Amino acid sequence: MPDDDATPEAEPEAASADGDAEATVASAATTLDPEATELLARLEAQLGDAVIEHGAAYGDVVVRVRPDAWLRTARVCRDDLGCDYLSFVSAIDWMPAPLLVDEGSGDTSTPAQPRETTYGTAGSDGRYQVFAIVESTQGARRRMVLKTDVDEQDLRAESWVSVYPGADWHERETWEMFGIEFDGHPALRHLYLPFEFEGHPLRKDYPLLAREVKPWPGLVDVEPMPGEDAGEEATPAVEAP
Amino acid sequence: MTTGTELPPPGQLPEVHVDPSMLRQLAESQVNVELDTGDMILNLGPQHPATHGTLRLVVRLDGERVIAADPVIGYMHRGYEKLTEFRTYPQITTLINRIDWLSSFANEVPFISGAEMLMGIEAPPRAQYIRTALTELSRIATFLLFLGEMGLQVGAITPAFYGFRDREYVLNLIEGVTGGRFHPNFNRIGGLKDDLPWGWYSECRSTMAKVLASCDEFENLVVGNPIFEQRTRSIGIIPAELGAAYGVSGSNIRASGVDWDLRRDGKPYLPYNELDWKVWTHPDGDSFARYWVRLQETRESARMVLQLLQQMPAGPVMAKVPRIIKVPEGEVWVNTENPLGEMGYYIVSKGATGPFRVKIRSASFSNVSILPWMLRGVYVPDIITILASLYFILGDIDR
C-alpha cells in the first residue's frame, strides 16, 4: 500500500533538510527589495501615523494601515507612489480552522492547522482583515501588500471603487464571501453566489458541506491488501453497520 | 379529403364567439404599426459560443446600440479558495489545473514557486528550463486557439480550422512530456515529476517551425484582411490608465501601449532573463491591437522555446525534498505572466501540511470586469468581437 505520509524513517531526513532550509528562508523572508524600502518610506511620509505596522514577505513590503485611512492609502498609492494597477482586494479570516479529524487518528486527508490564533505578517487587531495588492505598470517590481483591520462587531471597511474602479467586483466578492460591508460601494450585490444564498462561505466557521456529509474517501473505503489481516484497528469503518 | 374527421353537415356548425373589438385591434396592429422606441433588454448567453463557457451578459439596447451591460458570472463557481483550505499542498495542484484550462501548466507554476519560496527549496536549473519551455508551449497553444477563434467571431471560418490544427501539434508536445493534454499536473514542489522523453527535442523543433509558419499564415490571412480590419479597428478601445485601474493585464494591457510584462518586470520566477526576447506593445488599444499583440507574442514564444532547447542544462529535475511536505509559517505573493494575464497566489501558511488561506488572483476576472465600461455605446455585432478579443476563460473568471 503506497502510504507516503506516516513512514517513520522519513522523519529524521525531513528534520535535517528543514534545518538548512530554515536559515535561508528566514533571511529571504525578512529582507526587502531596495524598491520596496523606498516605497515604504514614501508611503510613511504621506500617511504619517496611519501606518500601524509593516513587515516583509519575500521581497514585498506588507503594510498595515488604520481602518479610517484605508481609502486615503489607496489615493496615496495611485497618485503619489505611481501604483496605478490594482491586482485585487480580498479579506482573510484569522480564526483557527475547526478541527475536522481527531489528531492521532491517522486520517491525513485534511491538514490539521495549529489551534492558537496567530496574525501573520504585519499583525492584526482582530479576526477579520481586508487586504489588497497594488502594483505599478511603469516601473519594474514596484508593488505593495496593504492590510487593514476590520472591527469584529461592525464588519465594514472603506471602499476603493472611487480610486480603483476595478475594486468593484473584488469588493462584491469579499462582501459575499466574508460578510464585510464596503462603505461607498455603489451596489453590493452577489457576484458568484445565487442571490438567495445565506452565509459567508470563506469564513473559517462555515463548514465545507461536501466534507461534512461524506468523509474523505480513502479512509472509509480501505480494503485489506491480500495477505494483510483484516483486523478491527486497520479498517474500523468497513465493519460499522 | 379522405383522412380526418368529417365536417358536420351545414347548419350544425358550432358557434364561436369572437369579440369584434379584438378583431379590430388585430387588424390595426397589422396595418397601423407604430414603432416601439423603448429600450430592449437582451440576454446574451450563458450559452453563447463567444463566451467560452457560461458568461451571461444582460445588455440594455436602444435600437442597435448598447446603453448598459451587466455581466453575470458565477455559473461555474467551484469555490477553489475554500477547497484549498482542506487540501495538502501537493493535492492543490490538481485543483488549480482547472482554473484556466487552456494553459493549465502555466497555472501550476506560481503556486508551486510560492510553496518552494516558503520552504526555501529551489528547483534545479533543468527543471526551471523545462518549466519555462512548457509554460511557453501552453502560451502558444492558448494563443493559437485565439488566433483562429477570433477569425471565426468576425465570420471567417478558415482560421478556426488552422488554429485548432496547429494547437493540436503543440498539445501533442505537452502530452508527450506530461501525459496530459489539458491537465498536466506535472509540477512538484522542488521540481518536476519526470524528465523530457527521448526524441522530444527534434519533435519540438519541427513543431516550432510549423508554428512560426502558421503565424505568417495568420498574418496574411487575418491581419491583412480588409473585412477583419473594419470589424476590429477602433472598436473596444481600452485606455491605458483606466485598464490598469481595472486590473486589466497581460496582452490586453500591452495592446493599449503599456510596456509591462511580468516575465521581465515581475519578481523573477523562471529564467526568462537568460533568453533573448522582447515585449510587444501596440499603441491603439482596440480589438485589432489585441489580436496583433497576441500574434507577435505567439512568435516570440516559439523563438523562446527554440532558445530554451539550445540552452537546456543537464542535471536532475527534482531537488531534495522532505517526504512530508510541511510549509513553514509565512506569507508570500507570487504573480506570473500567464497567457491570459497576471495570475497570482497569495499563500498564507501556518506551518501545516496545507495552506491556511490562498487568495487566487486570476487574470480573466479583472479583464472582464471592465466590460460594463467598454460595452457602453457599441453596436450589437461588436459585442462579440470585443468579447473574443478580450479572450477570457470562464474557469479563470469563476474559479
PDB file of N, CA, C and O in Angstrom, chain A residues 48-99:
ATOM      1  N   GLY A  48       1.902  59.204   7.603  1.00  0.00           N
ATOM      2  CA  GLY A  48       2.230  59.519   8.995  1.00  0.00           C
ATOM      3  C   GLY A  48       1.914  58.364   9.913  1.00  0.00           C
ATOM      4  O   GLY A  48       2.289  57.219   9.644  1.00  0.00           O
ATOM      5  N   ASP A  49       1.169  58.644  10.992  1.00  0.00           N
ATOM      6  CA  ASP A  49       0.920  57.604  11.999  1.00  0.00           C
ATOM      7  C   ASP A  49      -0.219  56.681  11.610  1.00  0.00           C
ATOM      8  O   ASP A  49      -0.623  55.838  12.405  1.00  0.00           O
ATOM      9  N   ALA A  50      -0.763  56.827  10.417  1.00  0.00           N
ATOM     10  CA  ALA A  50      -1.798  55.885   9.984  1.00  0.00           C
ATOM     11  C   ALA A  50      -1.205  54.520   9.687  1.00  0.00           C
ATOM     12  O   ALA A  50      -1.929  53.521   9.650  1.00  0.00           O
ATOM     13  N   VAL A  51       0.101  54.462   9.480  1.00  0.00           N
ATOM     14  CA  VAL A  51       0.763  53.165   9.282  1.00  0.00           C
ATOM     15  C   VAL A  51       1.001  52.548  10.642  1.00  0.00           C
ATOM     16  O   VAL A  51       1.725  53.104  11.471  1.00  0.00           O
ATOM     17  N   ILE A  52       0.353  51.406  10.902  1.00  0.00           N
ATOM     18  CA  ILE A  52       0.482  50.794  12.218  1.00  0.00           C
ATOM     19  C   ILE A  52       1.731  49.928  12.278  1.00  0.00           C
ATOM     20  O   ILE A  52       2.510  50.001  13.209  1.00  0.00           O
ATOM     21  N   GLU A  53       1.894  49.116  11.263  1.00  0.00           N
ATOM     22  CA  GLU A  53       2.988  48.145  11.314  1.00  0.00           C
ATOM     23  C   GLU A  53       3.371  47.797   9.889  1.00  0.00           C
ATOM     24  O   GLU A  53       2.562  47.947   8.969  1.00  0.00           O
ATOM     25  N   HIS A  54       4.596  47.356   9.700  1.00  0.00           N
ATOM     26  CA  HIS A  54       4.960  46.865   8.374  1.00  0.00           C
ATOM     27  C   HIS A  54       5.877  45.676   8.505  1.00  0.00           C
ATOM     28  O   HIS A  54       6.563  45.497   9.507  1.00  0.00           O
ATOM     29  N   GLY A  55       5.866  44.851   7.505  1.00  0.00           N
ATOM     30  CA  GLY A  55       6.703  43.661   7.505  1.00  0.00           C
ATOM     31  C   GLY A  55       7.154  43.359   6.101  1.00  0.00           C
ATOM     32  O   GLY A  55       6.886  44.121   5.169  1.00  0.00           O
ATOM     33  N   ALA A  56       7.840  42.231   5.959  1.00  0.00           N
ATOM     34  CA  ALA A  56       8.329  41.854   4.637  1.00  0.00           C
ATOM     35  C   ALA A  56       7.868  40.445   4.328  1.00  0.00           C
ATOM     36  O   ALA A  56       7.811  39.594   5.207  1.00  0.00           O
ATOM     37  N   ALA A  57       7.492  40.232   3.076  1.00  0.00           N
ATOM     38  CA  ALA A  57       7.118  38.895   2.631  1.00  0.00           C
ATOM     39  C   ALA A  57       7.887  38.595   1.358  1.00  0.00           C
ATOM     40  O   ALA A  57       7.443  38.927   0.270  1.00  0.00           O
ATOM     41  N   TYR A  58       9.055  38.022   1.491  1.00  0.00           N
ATOM     42  CA  TYR A  58       9.866  37.598   0.345  1.00  0.00           C
ATOM     43  C   TYR A  58      10.071  38.735  -0.653  1.00  0.00           C
ATOM     44  O   TYR A  58       9.727  38.621  -1.822  1.00  0.00           O
ATOM     45  N   GLY A  59      10.594  39.835  -0.145  1.00  0.00           N
ATOM     46  CA  GLY A  59      10.925  40.948  -1.030  1.00  0.00           C
ATOM     47  C   GLY A  59       9.832  41.993  -1.110  1.00  0.00           C
ATOM     48  O   GLY A  59      10.122  43.155  -1.367  1.00  0.00           O
ATOM     49  N   ASP A  60       8.591  41.600  -0.905  1.00  0.00           N
ATOM     50  CA  ASP A  60       7.491  42.575  -0.971  1.00  0.00           C
ATOM     51  C   ASP A  60       7.252  43.170   0.405  1.00  0.00           C
ATOM     52  O   ASP A  60       7.417  42.504   1.417  1.00  0.00           O
ATOM     53  N   VAL A  61       6.812  44.435   0.404  1.00  0.00           N
ATOM     54  CA  VAL A  61       6.530  45.080   1.682  1.00  0.00           C
ATOM     55  C   VAL A  61       5.052  44.898   2.010  1.00  0.00           C
ATOM     56  O   VAL A  61       4.184  45.013   1.149  1.00  0.00           O
ATOM     57  N   VAL A  62       4.782  44.538   3.260  1.00  0.00           N
ATOM     58  CA  VAL A  62       3.407  44.369   3.748  1.00  0.00           C
ATOM     59  C   VAL A  62       3.150  45.497   4.736  1.00  0.00           C
ATOM     60  O   VAL A  62       3.862  45.624   5.729  1.00  0.00           O
ATOM     61  N   VAL A  63       2.169  46.346   4.452  1.00  0.00           N
ATOM     62  CA  VAL A  63       1.900  47.495   5.302  1.00  0.00           C
ATOM     63  C   VAL A  63       0.507  47.368   5.875  1.00  0.00           C
ATOM     64  O   VAL A  63      -0.447  47.090   5.152  1.00  0.00           O
ATOM     65  N   ARG A  64       0.400  47.575   7.204  1.00  0.00           N
ATOM     66  CA  ARG A  64      -0.927  47.554   7.833  1.00  0.00           C
ATOM     67  C   ARG A  64      -1.275  48.982   8.212  1.00  0.00           C
ATOM     68  O   ARG A  64      -0.503  49.644   8.903  1.00  0.00           O
ATOM     69  N   VAL A  65      -2.422  49.466   7.727  1.00  0.00           N
ATOM     70  CA  VAL A  65      -2.811  50.852   7.999  1.00  0.00           C
ATOM     71  C   VAL A  65      -4.077  50.867   8.844  1.00  0.00           C
ATOM     72  O   VAL A  65      -4.795  49.878   8.932  1.00  0.00           O
ATOM     73  N   ARG A  66      -4.333  52.036   9.454  1.00  0.00           N
ATOM     74  CA  ARG A  66      -5.542  52.189  10.279  1.00  0.00           C
ATOM     75  C   ARG A  66      -6.776  52.123   9.384  1.00  0.00           C
ATOM     76  O   ARG A  66      -6.756  52.603   8.252  1.00  0.00           O
ATOM     77  N   PRO A  67      -7.888  51.564   9.889  1.00  0.00           N
ATOM     78  CA  PRO A  67      -9.088  51.417   9.049  1.00  0.00           C
ATOM     79  C   PRO A  67      -9.590  52.751   8.494  1.00  0.00           C
ATOM     80  O   PRO A  67     -10.084  52.804   7.363  1.00  0.00           O
ATOM     81  N   ASP A  68      -9.469  53.835   9.271  1.00  0.00           N
ATOM     82  CA  ASP A  68     -10.012  55.104   8.777  1.00  0.00           C
ATOM     83  C   ASP A  68      -9.100  55.734   7.729  1.00  0.00           C
ATOM     84  O   ASP A  68      -9.455  56.757   7.141  1.00  0.00           O
ATOM     85  N   ALA A  69      -7.934  55.159   7.491  1.00  0.00           N
ATOM     86  CA  ALA A  69      -7.038  55.699   6.467  1.00  0.00           C
ATOM     87  C   ALA A  69      -6.975  54.794   5.241  1.00  0.00           C
ATOM     88  O   ALA A  69      -6.125  54.975   4.380  1.00  0.00           O
ATOM     89  N   TRP A  70      -7.881  53.819   5.158  1.00  0.00           N
ATOM     90  CA  TRP A  70      -7.816  52.820   4.091  1.00  0.00           C
ATOM     91  C   TRP A  70      -7.998  53.469   2.714  1.00  0.00           C
ATOM     92  O   TRP A  70      -7.237  53.213   1.785  1.00  0.00           O
ATOM     93  N   LEU A  71      -8.991  54.347   2.599  1.00  0.00           N
ATOM     94  CA  LEU A  71      -9.235  54.982   1.310  1.00  0.00           C
ATOM     95  C   LEU A  71      -8.112  55.966   0.975  1.00  0.00           C
ATOM     96  O   LEU A  71      -7.682  56.070  -0.175  1.00  0.00           O
ATOM     97  N   ARG A  72      -7.627  56.669   2.018  1.00  0.00           N
ATOM     98  CA  ARG A  72      -6.543  57.622   1.792  1.00  0.00           C
ATOM     99  C   ARG A  72      -5.291  56.879   1.300  1.00  0.00           C
ATOM    100  O   ARG A  72      -4.555  57.371   0.440  1.00  0.00           O
ATOM    101  N   THR A  73      -5.077  55.680   1.825  1.00  0.00           N
ATOM    102  CA  THR A  73      -3.930  54.882   1.390  1.00  0.00           C
ATOM    103  C   THR A  73      -4.007  54.604  -0.103  1.00  0.00           C
ATOM    104  O   THR A  73      -3.014  54.712  -0.824  1.00  0.00           O
ATOM    105  N   ALA A  74      -5.210  54.240  -0.554  1.00  0.00           N
ATOM    106  CA  ALA A  74      -5.373  53.946  -1.982  1.00  0.00           C
ATOM    107  C   ALA A  74      -5.033  55.182  -2.809  1.00  0.00           C
ATOM    108  O   ALA A  74      -4.367  55.084  -3.840  1.00  0.00           O
ATOM    109  N   ARG A  75      -5.492  56.343  -2.330  1.00  0.00           N
ATOM    110  CA  ARG A  75      -5.246  57.559  -3.095  1.00  0.00           C
ATOM    111  C   ARG A  75      -3.754  57.876  -3.154  1.00  0.00           C
ATOM    112  O   ARG A  75      -3.224  58.248  -4.195  1.00  0.00           O
ATOM    113  N   VAL A  76      -3.090  57.707  -2.013  1.00  0.00           N
ATOM    114  CA  VAL A  76      -1.641  57.967  -1.974  1.00  0.00           C
ATOM    115  C   VAL A  76      -0.917  56.999  -2.910  1.00  0.00           C
ATOM    116  O   VAL A  76      -0.027  57.391  -3.667  1.00  0.00           O
ATOM    117  N   CYS A  77      -1.329  55.740  -2.888  1.00  0.00           N
ATOM    118  CA  CYS A  77      -0.671  54.740  -3.725  1.00  0.00           C
ATOM    119  C   CYS A  77      -0.806  55.096  -5.199  1.00  0.00           C
ATOM    120  O   CYS A  77       0.138  54.982  -5.964  1.00  0.00           O
ATOM    121  N   ARG A  78      -2.013  55.509  -5.584  1.00  0.00           N
ATOM    122  CA  ARG A  78      -2.221  55.788  -7.005  1.00  0.00           C
ATOM    123  C   ARG A  78      -1.564  57.100  -7.417  1.00  0.00           C
ATOM    124  O   ARG A  78      -0.873  57.168  -8.429  1.00  0.00           O
ATOM    125  N   ASP A  79      -1.762  58.156  -6.614  1.00  0.00           N
ATOM    126  CA  ASP A  79      -1.346  59.484  -7.066  1.00  0.00           C
ATOM    127  C   ASP A  79       0.122  59.773  -6.775  1.00  0.00           C
ATOM    128  O   ASP A  79       0.790  60.421  -7.566  1.00  0.00           O
ATOM    129  N   ASP A  80       0.613  59.332  -5.616  1.00  0.00           N
ATOM    130  CA  ASP A  80       1.973  59.720  -5.226  1.00  0.00           C
ATOM    131  C   ASP A  80       2.998  58.630  -5.467  1.00  0.00           C
ATOM    132  O   ASP A  80       4.148  58.912  -5.767  1.00  0.00           O
ATOM    133  N   LEU A  81       2.590  57.368  -5.325  1.00  0.00           N
ATOM    134  CA  LEU A  81       3.577  56.295  -5.464  1.00  0.00           C
ATOM    135  C   LEU A  81       3.576  55.685  -6.869  1.00  0.00           C
ATOM    136  O   LEU A  81       4.406  54.841  -7.164  1.00  0.00           O
ATOM    137  N   GLY A  82       2.634  56.080  -7.691  1.00  0.00           N
ATOM    138  CA  GLY A  82       2.616  55.560  -9.060  1.00  0.00           C
ATOM    139  C   GLY A  82       2.126  54.143  -9.179  1.00  0.00           C
ATOM    140  O   GLY A  82       2.339  53.498 -10.200  1.00  0.00           O
ATOM    141  N   CYS A  83       1.464  53.620  -8.140  1.00  0.00           N
ATOM    142  CA  CYS A  83       0.914  52.260  -8.242  1.00  0.00           C
ATOM    143  C   CYS A  83      -0.446  52.367  -8.913  1.00  0.00           C
ATOM    144  O   CYS A  83      -1.485  52.471  -8.261  1.00  0.00           O
ATOM    145  N   ASP A  84      -0.459  52.333 -10.235  1.00  0.00           N
ATOM    146  CA  ASP A  84      -1.681  52.598 -10.983  1.00  0.00           C
ATOM    147  C   ASP A  84      -2.503  51.352 -11.237  1.00  0.00           C
ATOM    148  O   ASP A  84      -3.586  51.429 -11.783  1.00  0.00           O
ATOM    149  N   TYR A  85      -1.990  50.209 -10.837  1.00  0.00           N
ATOM    150  CA  TYR A  85      -2.623  48.931 -11.199  1.00  0.00           C
ATOM    151  C   TYR A  85      -3.130  48.254  -9.938  1.00  0.00           C
ATOM    152  O   TYR A  85      -2.375  48.070  -8.979  1.00  0.00           O
ATOM    153  N   LEU A  86      -4.411  47.882  -9.933  1.00  0.00           N
ATOM    154  CA  LEU A  86      -4.967  47.162  -8.795  1.00  0.00           C
ATOM    155  C   LEU A  86      -4.976  45.679  -9.112  1.00  0.00           C
ATOM    156  O   LEU A  86      -5.614  45.248 -10.067  1.00  0.00           O
ATOM    157  N   SER A  87      -4.264  44.910  -8.301  1.00  0.00           N
ATOM    158  CA  SER A  87      -4.256  43.478  -8.533  1.00  0.00           C
ATOM    159  C   SER A  87      -5.521  42.839  -7.969  1.00  0.00           C
ATOM    160  O   SER A  87      -6.245  42.165  -8.684  1.00  0.00           O
ATOM    161  N   PHE A  88      -5.778  43.040  -6.670  1.00  0.00           N
ATOM    162  CA  PHE A  88      -7.032  42.522  -6.108  1.00  0.00           C
ATOM    163  C   PHE A  88      -7.285  43.150  -4.750  1.00  0.00           C
ATOM    164  O   PHE A  88      -6.405  43.742  -4.134  1.00  0.00           O
ATOM    165  N   VAL A  89      -8.512  43.010  -4.289  1.00  0.00           N
ATOM    166  CA  VAL A  89      -8.898  43.310  -2.908  1.00  0.00           C
ATOM    167  C   VAL A  89      -9.549  42.049  -2.388  1.00  0.00           C
ATOM    168  O   VAL A  89     -10.372  41.447  -3.069  1.00  0.00           O
ATOM    169  N   SER A  90      -9.164  41.630  -1.182  1.00  0.00           N
ATOM    170  CA  SER A  90      -9.779  40.444  -0.612  1.00  0.00           C
ATOM    171  C   SER A  90      -9.720  40.539   0.901  1.00  0.00           C
ATOM    172  O   SER A  90      -9.371  41.585   1.441  1.00  0.00           O
ATOM    173  N   ALA A  91     -10.083  39.488   1.574  1.00  0.00           N
ATOM    174  CA  ALA A  91     -10.070  39.501   3.034  1.00  0.00           C
ATOM    175  C   ALA A  91      -9.538  38.183   3.547  1.00  0.00           C
ATOM    176  O   ALA A  91      -9.351  37.232   2.785  1.00  0.00           O
ATOM    177  N   ILE A  92      -9.272  38.161   4.836  1.00  0.00           N
ATOM    178  CA  ILE A  92      -8.771  36.939   5.459  1.00  0.00           C
ATOM    179  C   ILE A  92      -9.400  36.810   6.844  1.00  0.00           C
ATOM    180  O   ILE A  92      -9.625  37.807   7.519  1.00  0.00           O
ATOM    181  N   ASP A  93      -9.711  35.593   7.202  1.00  0.00           N
ATOM    182  CA  ASP A  93     -10.315  35.292   8.498  1.00  0.00           C
ATOM    183  C   ASP A  93      -9.258  34.545   9.305  1.00  0.00           C
ATOM    184  O   ASP A  93      -8.882  33.435   8.957  1.00  0.00           O
ATOM    185  N   TRP A  94      -8.786  35.181  10.398  1.00  0.00           N
ATOM    186  CA  TRP A  94      -7.657  34.599  11.131  1.00  0.00           C
ATOM    187  C   TRP A  94      -8.080  33.581  12.191  1.00  0.00           C
ATOM    188  O   TRP A  94      -7.250  33.077  12.930  1.00  0.00           O
ATOM    189  N   MET A  95      -9.370  33.307  12.287  1.00  0.00           N
ATOM    190  CA  MET A  95      -9.814  32.326  13.275  1.00  0.00           C
ATOM    191  C   MET A  95      -9.187  30.965  12.965  1.00  0.00           C
ATOM    192  O   MET A  95      -9.101  30.585  11.804  1.00  0.00           O
ATOM    193  N   PRO A  96      -8.734  30.231  13.997  1.00  0.00           N
ATOM    194  CA  PRO A  96      -8.159  28.909  13.696  1.00  0.00           C
ATOM    195  C   PRO A  96      -9.203  28.018  13.035  1.00  0.00           C
ATOM    196  O   PRO A  96     -10.371  28.038  13.414  1.00  0.00           O
ATOM    197  N   ALA A  97      -8.757  27.253  12.062  1.00  0.00           N
ATOM    198  CA  ALA A  97      -9.701  26.400  11.327  1.00  0.00           C
ATOM    199  C   ALA A  97     -10.245  25.336  12.250  1.00  0.00           C
ATOM    200  O   ALA A  97      -9.511  24.771  13.056  1.00  0.00           O
ATOM    201  N   PRO A  98     -11.553  25.050  12.164  1.00  0.00           N
ATOM    202  CA  PRO A  98     -12.116  23.990  13.003  1.00  0.00           C
ATOM    203  C   PRO A  98     -11.489  22.650  12.674  1.00  0.00           C
ATOM    204  O   PRO A  98     -11.172  22.368  11.517  1.00  0.00           O
ATOM    205  N   LEU A  99     -11.343  21.836  13.692  1.00  0.00           N
ATOM    206  CA  LEU A  99     -10.693  20.538  13.503  1.00  0.00           C
ATOM    207  C   LEU A  99     -11.693  19.569  12.888  1.00  0.00           C
ATOM    208  O   LEU A  99     -12.767  19.359  13.426  1.00  0.00           O
TER     209      LEU A  99
END
